[in-house]
Structure formats: structure tokens, C-alpha cells
């Protein structure tokens, strides 16, 4: 079992050598008895068609997709997956896992314009995906990986709050925590930081503290026993500080894989 970062960049990532922060969790044949490894794409951004191709994966190599929140670096590739599977890949069905409250705006405000009218005029999300509406207190299982959903504030304005739904995955022998996009929120994350064997932490770099992502300067204040199992991702293309000297495992590199067995 492994997780591979298709990209490790931010929403604005334009570099030839990096892509948006989407990951592929792969459960091997030996665990499932299926004909091929089972793959869960965690977030599907607008450049997923490029990042997945770089990994040698096509849309019909994906068995499931999890969506953490509705920014385009996390959902902008869904139209491509939907239409590719529907028209080019023999109607391959991919499961779509997302919190219940994300599904209606995902369709109405992000996908309906491009997907409702294809070869028929009344398509819905369920035309293209096997949709699994999730609740925060129940999580889901992906071929033996027990996923707990960890909601956290991402964008906070006077008019409203956008949450992002992180994942804590229990693979049996190893447990990982993926924050997804989140403000620096140790009060929410600490229980998961403590029990995880490996942490993947949203990390903003550069002079601007957006308040939308945890900034390196904030994450650096965490206790050493947390930082020494923490990898940083979703960073911009600024010069990187010496994360190892500051006690972290480091910055995840594009296409870097982590063994979760
Ligand atoms: Zn993002
Ligand atoms: Zn975001």
C-alpha cells in the first residue's frame, strides 16, 4: 500500500516540473484479490490530466476519487475524468466520495455547465460517477484503509466559512494524516498529529501569510515529536527553507511515494 503525490504545488502552480497537490492511494492486488491495484485519487485538480499522465495513469485506472473541498486545484479535473471515462473508456465507472454538503454545489456551481448536456440533456453527477455521500462522523473504507474525515477551516470571511475535509487513514500497520488545505489549526489537528505515523501537512511558503493555508512560520512552532513525522506539501515555488534543520521530514517532491505498509 502506498501513496504517491501526483503534484505537490499550490493552486497557482505553473511550473513544468510540478502540479497541483493531488495524490494517488494504491492498494495492491495482494490485499484485494482484484485483477489490478485499486487506486483512490485524493482530489482531482485542473491539471490532473497532466500529472496523472506523468505517472502513467489514465482516467480508467482510477477506481475512486475523494474530494476534500471545491477549489479548482481539487475538483477542476473532474469534468475531464467524467467525459473521458464516459466516451473514451467504455463507460468506466469511478466512485466519487465527498461530504454530502459538497455534492450539490459541486454539481450546480462547478460541473453542471459542462456535463449536463453531453449525448443526452439530463445528465447528473450519477450519470458519470458512483456517488458516495459522506458524513463527517462515519468516514469510509477503501479496500481495508479506514478513512476518518477531519473537517477544518480553510477560508474564513465575514460572509461565510469554507471547510476542507482532511483524511486520517488507518492502513492497519500504519496510519497517515493528510490535512488537505487548512488554516493553521493545531487545536483541531493535534489529536490526529499525535496518533499518525506519518503526517502530510499543507504548507504555504513566501512572504505573504494568506490566512487560508498554514504557513511554514506557523508550522515550525509545532513540537519536535510532531515535526519529525511531518512532510510538507501544497507549497508555492519560492525558495524552500531547510525543513530538515527545522525538524521536519522535508518537502514532498513531485511523484514521491510513501510506503504505508
Ligand atoms: Zn489547494
Ligand atoms: Zn483550497
Coordinates of C-alpha atoms and ligand atoms in Angstrom, one line a residue:
X1 CA 0.0 0.0 0.0
X2 CA 1.4 3.4 -0.9
X3 CA 0.5 7.0 -1.5
X4 CA 2.1 8.9 -4.4
X5 CA 1.9 12.7 -4.9
X6 CA 1.0 13.5 -8.5
X7 CA 2.0 17.0 -7.6
X8 CA 2.9 19.0 -4.5
X9 CA 2.2 22.6 -5.7
X10 CA -0.4 25.2 -4.8
X11 CA -3.5 26.1 -6.8
X12 CA -1.3 28.6 -8.8
X13 CA 1.4 26.1 -9.7
X14 CA 2.6 26.6 -13.2
X15 CA 6.0 25.0 -13.2
X16 CA 6.9 22.4 -15.8
X17 CA 8.1 20.1 -13.1
X18 CA 5.3 20.3 -10.6
X19 CA 1.5 20.0 -10.5
X20 CA -1.3 20.7 -8.1
X21 CA -1.5 18.7 -4.8
X22 CA -3.4 15.6 -5.7
X23 CA -2.4 12.1 -4.5
X24 CA -3.0 8.5 -5.5
X25 CA -3.5 5.9 -2.8
X26 CA -2.9 2.5 -4.2
X27 CA -3.9 -0.8 -2.6
X28 CA -2.0 -3.8 -4.1
X29 CA -3.6 -6.9 -5.7
X30 CA -2.3 -9.0 -2.8
X31 CA -4.6 -7.1 -0.4
X32 CA -7.7 -7.0 -2.5
X33 CA -7.6 -10.1 -4.8
X34 CA -8.7 -7.8 -7.7
X35 CA -7.2 -8.1 -11.1
X36 CA -5.3 -4.8 -10.7
X37 CA -4.2 -2.4 -7.9
X38 CA -7.1 -0.3 -6.6
X39 CA -6.5 3.4 -6.8
X40 CA -8.1 6.3 -4.9
X41 CA -7.3 9.7 -6.3
X42 CA -7.4 12.2 -3.5
X43 CA -8.5 15.4 -5.1
X44 CA -8.6 16.0 -8.8
X45 CA -7.4 19.4 -9.8
X46 CA -7.5 21.2 -13.2
X47 CA -4.1 19.9 -14.1
X48 CA -4.8 16.2 -13.1
X49 CA -4.8 15.2 -16.8
X50 CA -1.1 16.2 -17.0
X51 CA 0.0 15.0 -13.5
X52 CA -1.6 11.6 -13.9
X53 CA -0.2 11.1 -17.3
X54 CA 3.2 11.8 -15.9
X55 CA 2.6 8.9 -13.5
X56 CA 1.5 6.7 -16.4
X57 CA -2.2 6.7 -15.3
X58 CA -5.3 7.2 -17.4
X59 CA -8.8 8.1 -16.1
X60 CA -9.9 4.5 -16.2
X61 CA -7.0 3.5 -14.0
X62 CA -8.8 5.2 -11.2
X63 CA -11.3 3.3 -9.1
X64 CA -12.4 6.1 -6.8
X65 CA -11.9 9.8 -6.3
X66 CA -12.1 11.7 -2.9
X67 CA -12.9 15.4 -3.0
X68 CA -11.7 17.5 0.0
X69 CA -13.3 20.8 -1.0
X70 CA -14.4 22.7 -4.1
X71 CA -11.4 24.8 -5.1
X72 CA -10.4 24.1 -8.7
X73 CA -7.0 22.6 -7.8
X74 CA -9.0 19.9 -6.1
X75 CA -12.0 19.5 -8.4
X76 CA -11.1 21.1 -11.7
X77 CA -10.2 17.8 -13.4
X78 CA -13.5 16.1 -12.7
X79 CA -15.1 17.1 -16.0
X80 CA -12.1 15.6 -17.8
X81 CA -12.4 12.3 -15.8
X82 CA -16.1 12.1 -16.3
X83 CA -16.1 12.7 -20.1
X84 CA -13.0 10.6 -20.7
X85 CA -14.5 7.6 -18.9
X86 CA -17.9 8.1 -20.4
X87 CA -16.9 8.5 -24.0
X88 CA -13.4 7.1 -24.4
X89 CA -13.0 4.4 -21.7
X90 CA -16.1 2.3 -22.4
X91 CA -18.2 3.9 -19.7
X92 CA -15.7 3.0 -16.9
X93 CA -17.3 3.9 -13.5
X94 CA -15.3 5.7 -10.9
X95 CA -16.6 6.0 -7.4
X96 CA -16.8 9.6 -6.1
X97 CA -16.5 10.1 -2.4
X98 CA -17.3 13.5 -1.0
X99 CA -19.1 15.1 2.0
X100 CA -22.8 15.3 1.5
X101 CA -22.8 19.1 1.7
X102 CA -20.2 19.4 -1.2
X103 CA -22.2 17.3 -3.7
X104 CA -24.9 19.8 -4.6
X105 CA -22.6 22.8 -5.1
X106 CA -20.1 20.6 -6.9
X107 CA -22.7 19.8 -9.5
X108 CA -24.7 23.0 -9.5
X109 CA -21.9 25.5 -9.4
X110 CA -18.9 23.7 -10.9
X111 CA -19.7 20.8 -13.1
X112 CA -23.3 21.1 -14.5
X113 CA -22.4 23.6 -17.2
X114 CA -20.0 21.2 -18.9
X115 CA -21.6 17.9 -18.1
X116 CA -25.4 18.2 -18.1
X117 CA -25.7 18.1 -21.9
X118 CA -23.4 15.5 -23.5
X119 CA -25.1 12.8 -25.5
X120 CA -28.3 13.4 -23.6
X121 CA -29.7 16.5 -22.0
X122 CA -30.4 15.4 -18.5
X123 CA -27.1 14.0 -17.2
X124 CA -26.3 14.3 -13.5
X125 CA -23.3 13.5 -11.3
X126 CA -24.6 9.9 -11.0
X127 CA -24.5 9.6 -14.8
X128 CA -20.7 9.7 -14.6
X129 CA -19.8 8.6 -11.2
X130 CA -20.9 6.1 -8.5
X131 CA -21.6 8.8 -5.9
X132 CA -21.0 8.2 -2.2
X133 CA -22.3 11.0 0.0
X134 CA -20.2 11.0 3.2
X135 CA -20.9 12.2 6.7
X136 CA -18.1 13.5 9.0
X137 CA -18.8 11.0 11.8
X138 CA -18.9 7.9 9.6
X139 CA -15.9 8.1 7.2
X140 CA -15.5 5.4 4.6
X141 CA -13.4 2.4 3.8
X142 CA -11.2 2.0 0.8
X143 CA -10.2 -1.7 0.4
X144 CA -9.2 -2.0 4.1
X145 CA -8.0 1.5 4.6
X146 CA -10.3 3.0 7.2
X147 CA -10.7 6.7 6.5
X148 CA -11.8 9.2 9.1
X149 CA -12.8 12.6 7.8
X150 CA -11.2 15.6 9.6
X151 CA -13.1 18.9 8.8
X152 CA -11.1 22.1 9.3
X153 CA -11.5 25.7 8.4
X154 CA -9.8 26.7 5.2
X155 CA -11.2 30.0 4.1
X156 CA -12.9 32.3 6.6
X157 CA -14.6 35.5 5.7
X158 CA -17.3 37.6 7.4
X159 CA -19.8 36.2 4.9
X160 CA -19.0 32.5 5.4
X161 CA -16.6 29.7 6.1
X162 CA -15.2 27.2 3.6
X163 CA -14.2 23.9 5.3
X164 CA -11.8 21.4 3.8
X165 CA -12.2 17.8 4.8
X166 CA -8.9 16.2 5.7
X167 CA -8.3 12.4 5.8
X168 CA -6.9 10.3 8.6
X169 CA -6.2 6.8 7.1
X170 CA -5.7 3.7 9.1
X171 CA -4.0 1.1 6.9
X172 CA -3.7 -1.5 9.7
X173 CA 0.0 -1.3 10.3
X174 CA 0.5 2.5 9.5
X175 CA -1.7 5.5 10.0
X176 CA -1.4 8.6 7.9
X177 CA -2.9 12.1 8.3
X178 CA -3.4 14.3 5.3
X179 CA -4.6 17.8 6.3
X180 CA -5.7 18.9 2.8
X181 CA -6.0 22.7 2.5
X182 CA -6.4 24.1 6.0
X183 CA -5.6 27.2 8.1
X184 CA -3.0 26.5 10.9
X185 CA -5.3 24.7 13.3
X186 CA -3.3 22.8 15.9
X187 CA -6.4 22.7 18.2
X188 CA -8.2 20.7 15.6
X189 CA -5.3 18.7 14.2
X190 CA -3.3 17.8 17.3
X191 CA -5.2 14.5 18.1
X192 CA -4.5 13.3 14.6
X193 CA -1.0 14.6 14.6
X194 CA -0.4 12.6 17.7
X195 CA -1.8 9.3 16.5
X196 CA -0.5 9.4 13.0
X197 CA 2.7 7.6 12.0
X198 CA 3.2 10.0 9.0
X199 CA 1.7 13.4 8.5
X200 CA 1.3 15.3 5.2
X201 CA 0.8 19.0 6.1
X202 CA -0.5 21.8 3.9
X203 CA 2.4 24.4 3.9
X204 CA 2.4 27.9 2.5
X205 CA 5.7 29.5 1.7
X206 CA 6.8 33.0 0.8
X207 CA 6.4 36.5 2.3
X208 CA 2.6 36.5 2.4
X209 CA 0.6 34.9 5.1
X210 CA -2.7 34.3 3.4
X211 CA -4.6 33.0 6.5
X212 CA -6.0 30.4 4.2
X213 CA -3.2 27.8 4.5
X214 CA -0.8 27.0 7.3
X215 CA 2.4 29.0 6.8
X216 CA 5.8 27.5 7.3
X217 CA 6.5 30.0 10.0
X218 CA 3.5 28.7 12.0
X219 CA 4.1 25.0 11.4
X220 CA 7.7 25.4 12.6
X221 CA 6.3 26.2 16.1
X222 CA 4.9 22.7 16.5
X223 CA 6.6 20.3 18.9
X224 CA 9.5 18.3 17.6
X225 CA 7.8 14.9 18.1
X226 CA 5.2 16.1 15.6
X227 CA 7.5 17.7 13.1
X228 CA 9.8 14.7 13.0
X229 CA 7.0 12.6 11.3
X230 CA 5.7 15.5 9.2
X231 CA 6.1 16.0 5.4
X232 CA 5.2 19.4 3.8
X233 CA 3.2 19.8 0.6
X234 CA 0.9 22.3 -1.3
X235 CA 3.8 24.8 -1.3
X236 CA 4.5 27.6 -3.8
X237 CA 7.6 27.9 -5.9
X238 CA 9.6 30.0 -3.5
X239 CA 13.0 29.1 -2.2
X240 CA 12.5 26.4 0.4
X241 CA 13.8 26.7 3.9
X242 CA 15.9 23.9 5.3
X243 CA 13.0 21.9 6.6
X244 CA 15.2 19.1 7.9
X245 CA 17.2 21.5 10.0
X246 CA 13.9 22.8 11.5
X247 CA 12.9 19.2 12.5
X248 CA 10.6 18.2 9.6
X249 CA 11.0 15.2 7.4
X250 CA 11.1 17.6 4.4
X251 CA 9.2 18.9 1.5
X252 CA 7.4 16.2 -0.5
X253 CA 8.7 16.1 -4.1
X254 CA 6.5 15.6 -7.2
X255 CA 5.8 11.9 -7.8
X256 CA 7.3 10.9 -4.4
X257 CA 5.8 7.7 -3.0
X258 CA 5.4 6.7 0.7
X259 CA 5.0 3.1 1.8
X260 CA 2.1 2.7 4.1
X261 CA 2.5 -0.9 5.0
Ligands
LIG1 ZN1 -5.4 23.7 -2.9
LIG2 ZN1 -8.2 25.2 -1.3

